[in-house]
């Protein structure tokens, strides 16, 4: 959450420069500034960052909750938590010069969280099945 907050606290120019490493890499292949390919890839990398941050956040939330309690509501709470944190993150960005809120980012963040929840639950159920198989032997 701290990393997400710090990245969101960057002003517009600093935030745009975050994907500068990718842009420098693209220059090696002759894809220079202003090209549509560079713009599209920069956009995709930035949105993949949103997706990945919230995927990790959801998994960490579930790991913490599963250690304390195990219930069907935990998955719902994880998704609600990710959605509300994504909303608060966009509100936070609206207060930063050169930045603004984007509901599409909330959707991408929530989708990343949902993917993290799905992966976590899939792994958890797979491990439970393996434990049942080994315990029967």
Coordinates of C-alpha atoms in Angstrom, one line a residue:
X1 CA 0.0 0.0 0.0
X2 CA 2.9 2.3 0.7
X3 CA 4.4 1.7 -2.7
X4 CA 1.1 2.4 -4.4
X5 CA 0.7 5.6 -2.3
X6 CA 4.2 6.8 -3.2
X7 CA 3.8 6.1 -6.9
X8 CA 0.5 8.0 -6.8
X9 CA 2.1 10.9 -5.0
X10 CA 4.4 11.6 -7.9
X11 CA 3.4 14.7 -9.9
X12 CA 2.4 14.3 -13.5
X13 CA 5.8 14.8 -15.0
X14 CA 7.6 12.5 -12.6
X15 CA 4.9 9.9 -13.1
X16 CA 5.3 10.0 -16.9
X17 CA 9.1 9.6 -16.6
X18 CA 8.6 6.4 -14.6
X19 CA 8.2 4.4 -17.9
X20 CA 11.3 6.2 -19.3
X21 CA 13.3 3.0 -19.0
X22 CA 11.0 1.3 -21.5
X23 CA 11.1 4.3 -23.8
X24 CA 14.9 4.2 -23.8
X25 CA 14.8 0.5 -24.6
X26 CA 12.5 1.1 -27.5
X27 CA 14.9 3.7 -28.9
X28 CA 17.4 0.9 -29.4
X29 CA 15.0 -0.7 -31.9
X30 CA 14.4 2.5 -33.7
X31 CA 11.1 3.3 -32.1
X32 CA 11.5 6.9 -31.2
X33 CA 9.5 9.5 -29.3
X34 CA 6.1 10.3 -30.7
X35 CA 5.6 7.1 -32.6
X36 CA 2.3 5.4 -32.1
X37 CA 4.0 2.1 -31.1
X38 CA 6.0 3.9 -28.3
X39 CA 2.8 5.6 -27.0
X40 CA 0.8 2.4 -27.1
X41 CA 3.5 0.4 -25.3
X42 CA 4.1 3.0 -22.7
X43 CA 0.3 3.0 -22.0
X44 CA 0.2 -0.8 -21.8
X45 CA 3.2 -0.9 -19.4
X46 CA 1.6 1.7 -17.1
X47 CA -1.7 -0.1 -17.0
X48 CA 0.1 -3.4 -16.5
X49 CA 1.7 -1.8 -13.5
X50 CA -1.7 -0.9 -12.1
X51 CA -2.9 -4.4 -12.7
X52 CA 0.1 -6.0 -11.0
X53 CA 0.2 -3.7 -8.0
X54 CA -3.4 -4.7 -7.1
X55 CA -2.9 -8.3 -7.9
X56 CA -0.2 -8.4 -5.3
X57 CA -2.2 -6.4 -2.9
X58 CA -5.1 -8.8 -3.1
X59 CA -2.9 -11.8 -2.6
X60 CA -1.2 -10.2 0.5
X61 CA -4.6 -9.3 1.9
X62 CA -5.8 -12.9 1.5
X63 CA -2.7 -14.4 2.9
X64 CA -3.1 -12.2 6.0
X65 CA -6.8 -13.1 6.4
X66 CA -6.4 -16.8 5.8
X67 CA -3.9 -17.0 8.6
X68 CA -6.4 -15.3 11.0
X69 CA -9.6 -16.9 9.8
X70 CA -11.0 -18.9 6.9
X71 CA -14.4 -18.0 5.6
X72 CA -16.2 -17.5 2.4
X73 CA -16.6 -13.9 3.1
X74 CA -12.8 -13.4 3.0
X75 CA -12.8 -13.4 -0.8
X76 CA -15.6 -10.8 -0.9
X77 CA -13.8 -8.6 1.7
X78 CA -10.6 -8.9 -0.4
X79 CA -12.3 -7.7 -3.5
X80 CA -14.1 -4.9 -1.7
X81 CA -10.8 -3.8 -0.1
X82 CA -9.0 -3.7 -3.4
X83 CA -11.8 -1.7 -5.0
X84 CA -12.1 0.8 -2.2
X85 CA -8.3 1.2 -2.1
X86 CA -8.2 1.8 -5.8
X87 CA -11.0 4.4 -5.5
X88 CA -9.0 6.1 -2.7
X89 CA -5.9 6.0 -4.8
X90 CA -7.6 7.8 -7.7
X91 CA -9.0 10.4 -5.3
X92 CA -5.4 10.9 -3.9
X93 CA -4.2 11.4 -7.5
X94 CA -6.8 14.1 -8.0
X95 CA -5.0 16.1 -5.4
X96 CA -1.6 15.9 -7.1
X97 CA -0.5 18.5 -9.6
X98 CA -0.6 17.2 -13.2
X99 CA -2.5 14.1 -12.2
X100 CA -6.2 13.3 -12.2
X101 CA -8.6 10.5 -11.4
X102 CA -9.5 7.9 -14.0
X103 CA -12.2 5.4 -13.4
X104 CA -10.7 3.1 -16.0
X105 CA -7.7 2.8 -13.6
X106 CA -10.1 1.7 -10.8
X107 CA -11.4 -1.0 -13.2
X108 CA -7.9 -2.2 -14.1
X109 CA -6.9 -2.2 -10.4
X110 CA -10.0 -4.2 -9.4
X111 CA -9.4 -6.6 -12.3
X112 CA -5.9 -7.1 -11.1
X113 CA -7.2 -7.7 -7.6
X114 CA -9.8 -10.2 -8.9
X115 CA -7.1 -12.0 -10.8
X116 CA -4.9 -12.2 -7.7
X117 CA -7.9 -13.5 -5.7
X118 CA -8.6 -16.2 -8.3
X119 CA -4.9 -17.3 -8.4
X120 CA -4.7 -17.4 -4.6
X121 CA -7.9 -19.4 -4.2
X122 CA -6.9 -21.8 -7.1
X123 CA -3.5 -22.4 -5.4
X124 CA -5.1 -22.8 -2.0
X125 CA -7.7 -25.4 -3.2
X126 CA -5.0 -27.3 -5.2
X127 CA -2.9 -27.5 -2.1
X128 CA -5.8 -28.7 0.0
X129 CA -6.5 -31.5 -2.5
X130 CA -2.9 -32.5 -2.4
X131 CA -2.9 -32.6 1.4
X132 CA -6.0 -34.8 1.3
X133 CA -4.4 -37.2 -1.1
X134 CA -1.2 -37.5 1.0
X135 CA -3.2 -37.8 4.3
X136 CA -5.2 -40.8 2.9
X137 CA -2.1 -42.8 2.1

